[in-house]
Amino acid sequence: MSAESVATTRYARSLNQIERARRTIPGGVATAMRAAQRPVPLVIERAAGSRMVDVDGNEYVDYVLGFGPMLLGHSPPEVIEAVREQLGRGFTYGAQHRLEAEVAERVVDAVPCAELVCFSTTGSEAVQAALRIARAATGRPKVVKFQGHYHGWLDPVLVSTPGLEAAAAESEPPLQPLPATQGQADPSDLVLIERWNDADALARLLAGRRDEVAAVIMEPVAGNGGLIPPADGYLERARELTRDAGSLLIFDEVVTGFRLARGGAQERFGVTPDLATYGKAIAAGMPLSAVAGTAEVMEVVSDGRVPHVGTFNCAPPAAAAAVAALDVYRERSPELYDRLEAVAATLADGLATAALDAGVPLKIHRVGPLLQTFVLDPSAEVREYSDTLAADTARFARFAELMLGRGVNVLPRGWWFLSAAHSDEDVERTVEAAAASFAELAEEV
């Protein structure tokens, strides 16, 4: 049976739903990231734990987890109960409610840099709030970001992001903040670009722009650009350099927050920034984000110099979800994180063996319960985003399609999320599917 025939039969209802959506939604998807899935963007009927079921009745072990929020798995009962209880009290008030302080207190208890916390709805909003706070606190205009790091979809920082190969391939400084989309405002007056894991380059940049740089923002693990961990001593040096330059250090922990450890990357690596942004796992899948920072830096919000606004900031149902989720992270630590680490390690070992047996070159990065897989020579050095461009992305996307047909949902770009709900049985099933998929992939060369 041809691939087209398989798609038409196995995913018939998903195909029909996407065609229906295209009549009223551009491209048929609500976020462009979903459009990459082959043979069709899945339409999901329900999800629980580590599993999802699509509208055609196909069940999947899920390693997408809503692009990361579902650290406790889909539909965690503690969170559902808390949200259900809150819904009976109201959705939003245009006034304060007790859960706001309860969420903030839990963030302060968990996060090393957190003395004060303000809330938004999405990670993109939280990043913009953090940058505004940094500019107000320092009186400086510019921000340094890194190639391949992603800080949301809004104009000022949607530059040199994963997928902009031209920016990553440019060999000589100064690196240009290339926009990611048509219609985007020119960011060149606001953003400076540097390479990840090159502390000397960051030192030169800050020395040359000493009175201009308000903040250096980074994913402390470069998750979106290949799950590239910081080199030994890099975060410590960045902390030293920014402090000496009078600039703020911002960790974008939208992905790593509460996932790499209860205190996120700050706890895992032992480096404390001035500000950090959170989303995804903070409310176990409900829309909530946060900026956490020192009282000194956050004073510009406290005294009104930076009015922080938003209709749905810390909306009661999302706040209820966050309180429930953050309580689970606290009560089940460190066992929850030890288990996540062990399951991810077993999965990584199984995938490596399956690829080796099939003769498919597979490079695997793992940081805690996050994995990134590339069709790439395993011995290749990957220290920055440009190093990932040697990977065969089309071939891995085909592998993801083959895995989907065997009941495993993997992002076509090779980023895997693990949850507390993933079991040894899930991993065994996944490795079996990977062995068959790698074998089929090898035959297609």
XYZ file of C-alpha atoms in Angstrom:
445
model
C 0.000 0.000 0.000
C 1.381 3.440 -0.918
C 2.108 6.102 1.673
C -0.787 8.121 0.263
C -3.157 5.192 0.696
C -1.981 4.627 4.272
C -2.552 8.297 5.070
C -5.998 8.246 3.509
C -7.095 5.208 5.516
C -5.292 5.522 8.857
C -5.752 9.290 9.206
C -8.952 9.806 7.200
C -10.798 11.807 9.846
C -7.754 13.934 10.643
C -7.420 14.687 6.929
C -11.079 15.616 6.699
C -10.868 17.834 9.782
C -7.810 19.662 8.440
C -9.579 20.243 5.123
C -12.584 21.577 7.010
C -10.356 23.868 9.114
C -8.613 25.262 6.028
C -11.896 26.836 4.966
C -11.851 29.144 7.987
C -8.325 28.921 9.504
C -5.251 29.869 7.435
C -3.408 26.634 6.675
C -5.891 24.679 8.783
C -3.791 24.900 11.984
C -3.905 27.325 14.910
C -0.100 27.471 15.226
C 2.313 27.019 12.345
C 4.478 24.571 14.334
C 1.816 21.877 13.935
C 1.829 22.089 10.145
C 5.139 20.193 9.867
C 3.669 16.869 10.990
C 3.460 14.205 8.273
C 1.510 12.686 6.664
C -1.068 15.025 8.226
C -1.253 17.221 11.322
C -3.026 14.997 13.824
C -6.438 15.957 15.169
C -6.686 14.689 18.741
C -9.851 13.482 20.422
C -8.563 12.929 23.971
C -5.413 12.425 26.019
C -4.497 11.012 29.415
C -1.169 10.187 31.002
C 1.421 9.418 28.342
C -1.138 8.548 25.645
C -3.231 10.415 23.081
C -6.018 9.175 20.821
C -6.797 10.875 17.514
C -10.178 11.286 15.841
C -9.530 8.100 13.845
C -9.109 6.100 17.058
C -5.331 5.675 16.732
C -3.501 5.662 20.069
C -0.027 7.147 20.503
C 2.664 7.230 23.142
C 3.158 10.985 23.162
C 6.556 12.680 23.351
C 5.308 16.089 22.182
C 3.323 16.790 25.370
C 1.734 19.944 23.996
C 5.245 21.211 23.062
C 6.353 20.744 26.643
C 3.777 21.830 29.247
C 2.550 18.379 30.264
C 5.308 17.489 32.722
C 2.795 15.462 34.747
C 1.339 13.896 31.615
C -2.003 14.645 30.022
C -5.022 15.313 32.250
C -3.275 14.954 35.641
C -6.029 14.335 38.189
C -4.701 16.752 40.818
C -4.761 19.590 38.302
C -8.143 18.669 36.831
C -9.728 18.649 40.272
C -8.260 22.038 41.183
C -9.424 23.626 37.920
C -12.878 22.047 38.170
C -13.306 23.466 41.669
C -12.227 26.932 40.531
C -14.526 26.952 37.497
C -17.464 26.833 39.867
C -16.216 30.094 41.412
C -15.623 32.004 38.186
C -13.302 32.398 35.185
C -11.918 35.904 35.683
C -12.860 38.871 37.839
C -10.988 42.009 36.820
C -9.894 41.975 40.456
C -7.436 40.146 42.679
C -7.959 36.644 43.997
C -6.157 34.594 46.628
C -4.590 32.170 44.134
C -2.326 34.892 42.691
C -0.303 35.111 45.887
C -0.389 31.338 46.310
C 1.212 30.801 42.900
C 3.794 33.515 43.484
C 4.720 32.113 46.899
C 5.332 28.699 45.363
C 7.494 30.142 42.582
C 9.552 32.117 45.116
C 9.970 28.958 47.190
C 11.247 26.962 44.200
C 13.255 29.393 42.058
C 16.626 30.757 43.234
C 16.324 34.194 41.600
C 12.678 34.728 42.548
C 11.905 37.349 45.165
C 9.008 38.941 43.280
C 6.871 37.473 40.491
C 4.551 38.991 37.904
C 2.280 37.022 35.611
C 1.224 36.868 31.964
C -0.474 34.259 29.809
C 2.175 33.063 27.340
C 5.928 32.640 27.325
C 6.232 35.234 24.563
C 4.542 37.816 26.784
C 6.724 36.934 29.756
C 9.870 37.491 27.694
C 8.675 40.911 26.544
C 7.878 41.851 30.129
C 11.349 40.756 31.253
C 13.033 42.809 28.530
C 10.963 45.864 29.398
C 11.865 45.474 33.071
C 15.545 45.123 32.169
C 15.547 48.271 30.050
C 13.767 50.237 32.754
C 16.064 48.953 35.502
C 19.272 49.742 33.599
C 18.254 52.719 31.468
C 19.833 50.995 28.477
C 18.238 50.095 25.119
C 19.813 46.937 23.706
C 19.519 43.214 24.338
C 21.926 40.413 23.464
C 20.471 37.096 22.325
C 22.062 33.994 20.826
C 21.801 32.222 17.499
C 19.323 29.381 17.599
C 17.713 30.482 20.863
C 13.974 31.068 20.791
C 12.245 33.635 22.989
C 8.747 33.752 21.552
C 7.074 34.921 18.396
C 6.879 38.691 18.991
C 8.827 41.040 16.740
C 11.749 42.244 18.899
C 13.191 38.780 19.585
C 12.006 36.628 16.682
C 15.452 36.876 15.103
C 18.221 34.352 14.423
C 15.879 31.622 15.574
C 15.963 27.921 14.596
C 15.271 27.645 10.890
C 17.162 30.797 9.905
C 20.046 28.939 8.326
C 21.401 32.057 6.644
C 21.955 33.714 10.010
C 23.521 30.638 11.549
C 25.825 30.021 8.625
C 27.227 33.555 8.575
C 30.848 33.174 9.548
C 32.080 36.658 10.353
C 30.897 39.087 13.039
C 28.915 41.195 13.518
C 26.088 38.682 13.291
C 22.884 40.172 11.962
C 19.478 39.956 13.694
C 17.612 38.627 10.676
C 13.797 38.710 10.918
C 12.017 35.373 10.783
C 8.925 36.399 8.844
C 7.560 38.907 6.418
C 5.707 41.735 8.106
C 8.085 41.789 11.054
C 9.416 45.116 12.330
C 13.149 45.677 11.900
C 14.818 44.606 15.167
C 18.337 45.758 14.339
C 18.269 48.794 16.641
C 17.302 46.674 19.634
C 18.952 43.258 19.400
C 22.569 42.123 19.167
C 23.352 38.519 18.156
C 26.131 36.350 19.536
C 27.130 32.697 19.244
C 26.205 30.324 22.067
C 28.937 28.828 24.237
C 31.592 31.367 23.211
C 32.301 33.296 26.403
C 35.176 35.258 24.880
C 32.922 36.538 22.108
C 30.326 37.608 24.677
C 33.061 39.381 26.649
C 34.173 41.300 23.547
C 30.626 42.294 22.686
C 29.841 43.568 26.173
C 33.138 45.426 26.378
C 32.400 47.186 23.097
C 28.803 48.063 24.054
C 29.350 48.725 27.744
C 26.753 51.469 28.175
C 24.191 50.079 25.714
C 23.306 46.536 26.785
C 20.406 46.259 29.201
C 20.376 42.478 29.298
C 21.731 39.236 27.939
C 18.919 36.754 27.441
C 19.483 33.059 26.857
C 17.927 29.654 27.071
C 20.242 28.196 29.736
C 20.002 24.992 27.724
C 19.576 25.873 24.056
C 16.524 23.676 23.663
C 14.931 25.072 20.538
C 18.192 25.078 18.599
C 19.243 21.486 19.272
C 19.147 20.950 23.054
C 22.709 22.193 23.371
C 23.843 22.373 27.008
C 26.066 25.162 28.256
C 29.779 24.408 28.040
C 31.557 23.893 31.341
C 31.837 27.247 33.063
C 29.878 29.149 30.400
C 26.912 30.169 32.536
C 29.229 31.180 35.371
C 31.250 33.342 32.994
C 28.105 34.910 31.508
C 26.965 35.732 35.041
C 30.321 37.379 35.797
C 30.455 39.283 32.506
C 26.958 40.710 32.763
C 27.478 41.788 36.366
C 30.754 43.518 35.468
C 29.089 45.274 32.511
C 26.128 46.486 34.559
C 23.802 44.415 32.390
C 21.176 41.967 33.602
C 21.263 38.239 32.966
C 17.928 36.736 31.928
C 17.291 33.008 31.757
C 14.424 32.040 29.476
C 13.168 29.036 31.437
C 9.865 28.686 29.598
C 10.971 25.149 28.679
C 13.492 24.290 31.412
C 11.554 25.772 34.330
C 10.273 23.099 36.747
C 11.417 20.466 34.221
C 15.181 20.112 34.643
C 14.688 20.375 38.401
C 12.094 21.912 40.673
C 14.176 25.089 40.553
C 14.804 24.679 36.828
C 18.123 25.255 35.123
C 19.162 27.648 37.893
C 19.063 24.818 40.394
C 20.575 22.261 38.036
C 23.573 24.390 37.036
C 23.941 26.475 40.187
C 23.888 29.870 38.445
C 21.365 32.535 39.467
C 20.255 35.178 36.929
C 18.638 38.534 37.675
C 15.401 37.632 35.902
C 13.847 34.444 34.560
C 10.774 33.703 32.482
C 8.438 30.746 32.920
C 5.577 29.088 31.046
C 4.654 25.604 29.875
C 5.071 23.362 32.961
C 4.271 26.103 35.493
C 0.547 25.322 35.176
C 0.738 21.804 33.712
C -0.843 22.826 30.410
C -3.092 25.729 31.381
C -2.109 29.122 29.895
C 0.054 30.918 32.455
C 3.499 32.487 32.363
C 5.632 34.444 34.773
C 8.633 36.703 35.193
C 10.555 36.107 38.402
C 13.385 38.266 39.618
C 15.218 39.926 42.440
C 13.389 42.582 44.437
C 15.959 45.155 43.335
C 15.334 44.601 39.638
C 11.565 44.132 40.006
C 11.317 47.443 41.858
C 10.547 49.131 38.524
C 7.284 47.171 38.472
C 6.571 47.654 42.154
C 6.885 51.447 41.964
C 4.900 51.792 38.742
C 7.678 52.790 36.363
C 6.758 49.634 34.408
C 2.994 49.105 34.628
C 2.499 45.385 34.050
C -0.935 44.817 32.517
C -3.013 42.072 30.927
C -6.666 41.038 31.121
C -5.933 37.360 31.676
C -2.795 37.644 33.827
C -2.976 34.813 36.368
C -6.594 34.014 35.483
C -8.162 31.961 38.296
C -8.457 28.590 36.455
C -4.830 28.780 35.312
C -3.727 29.854 38.775
C -5.568 26.901 40.314
C -3.761 24.584 37.898
C -0.414 26.157 38.799
C -0.947 25.791 42.541
C -1.835 22.121 42.071
C 1.090 21.425 39.730
C 3.672 23.285 41.806
C 2.513 21.414 44.888
C 3.029 18.096 43.090
C 6.537 19.138 42.010
C 7.382 20.017 45.618
C 5.769 17.022 47.286
C 7.225 14.481 44.857
C 10.771 15.895 44.764
C 13.363 14.578 44.351
C 11.821 11.237 43.343
C 9.838 12.742 40.473
C 12.964 14.240 38.906
C 15.091 11.164 39.549
C 12.483 9.044 37.789
C 12.249 11.438 34.825
C 16.023 11.341 34.462
C 16.124 7.541 34.569
C 13.336 7.048 32.031
C 14.910 9.557 29.646
C 18.290 7.834 29.937
C 16.746 4.427 29.183
C 14.931 5.856 26.162
C 18.106 7.522 24.855
C 20.079 4.280 25.197
C 17.353 2.326 23.427
C 17.151 4.759 20.531
C 20.938 4.755 20.124
C 21.032 0.956 19.980
C 18.126 0.769 17.531
C 19.742 3.269 15.183
C 23.141 1.567 15.391
C 21.609 -1.823 14.585
C 19.879 -0.354 11.535
C 22.974 1.502 10.347
C 21.381 4.938 10.712
C 23.700 7.630 12.127
C 21.989 9.094 15.189
C 23.341 11.747 17.507
C 21.478 12.160 20.787
C 21.552 15.038 23.230
C 19.948 14.523 26.618
C 19.564 17.031 29.431
C 17.371 15.695 32.204
C 14.028 14.565 30.768
C 14.636 16.312 27.435
C 16.073 14.586 24.369
C 17.129 15.831 20.951
C 17.891 13.368 18.172
C 19.625 14.187 14.901
C 20.321 12.047 11.864
C 23.985 12.953 12.130
C 27.339 11.308 12.787
C 27.296 10.550 16.538
C 30.882 11.771 16.850
C 30.076 15.211 15.414
C 30.655 18.086 17.824
C 27.574 20.261 18.411
C 28.330 23.297 20.576
C 26.221 25.941 18.842
C 23.251 26.165 16.514
C 25.252 26.319 13.275
C 26.694 22.877 14.111
C 23.199 21.370 13.862
C 22.841 22.378 10.216
C 24.811 19.314 9.117
C 21.978 17.067 10.335
C 19.645 15.450 7.803
C 16.397 17.063 8.933
C 14.322 15.612 6.100
C 15.403 12.103 6.978
C 14.514 12.548 10.632
C 11.126 13.985 9.680
C 10.553 10.804 7.677
C 11.524 8.761 10.746
C 8.940 10.707 12.779
C 6.319 9.864 10.151
C 7.211 6.176 10.362
C 6.992 6.318 14.151
C 3.555 7.913 13.953
C 2.369 4.949 11.911
C 3.618 2.684 14.709
C 1.815 4.579 17.450
C 4.506 6.962 18.721
C 4.153 10.741 18.428
C 7.498 12.507 17.977
C 8.223 16.045 16.811
C 9.590 16.029 13.242
C 12.502 18.187 14.404
C 13.650 15.516 16.857
C 12.858 17.156 20.193
C 11.450 14.680 22.746
C 9.655 15.595 25.989
C 9.298 13.079 28.817
C 6.617 13.226 31.500
C 6.065 11.701 34.920
C 3.395 9.545 33.267
C 5.776 7.760 30.878
C 6.278 4.165 31.976
C 8.845 1.476 31.320
C 6.251 -0.120 29.032
C 5.990 3.130 27.053
C 9.747 3.205 26.581
C 9.865 -0.453 25.546
C 7.102 0.108 23.002
C 8.865 3.220 21.720
C 12.211 1.481 21.256
C 10.532 -1.392 19.395
C 8.829 1.115 17.091
C 12.126 2.938 16.607
C 13.955 -0.262 15.664
C 11.394 -1.012 12.959
C 11.301 2.595 11.776
C 15.087 2.931 11.577
C 15.236 -0.327 9.636
C 12.643 0.961 7.175
C 14.436 4.296 6.961
C 17.699 2.543 6.134
C 16.025 0.637 3.289
C 14.775 3.867 1.729
C 18.261 5.275 1.127
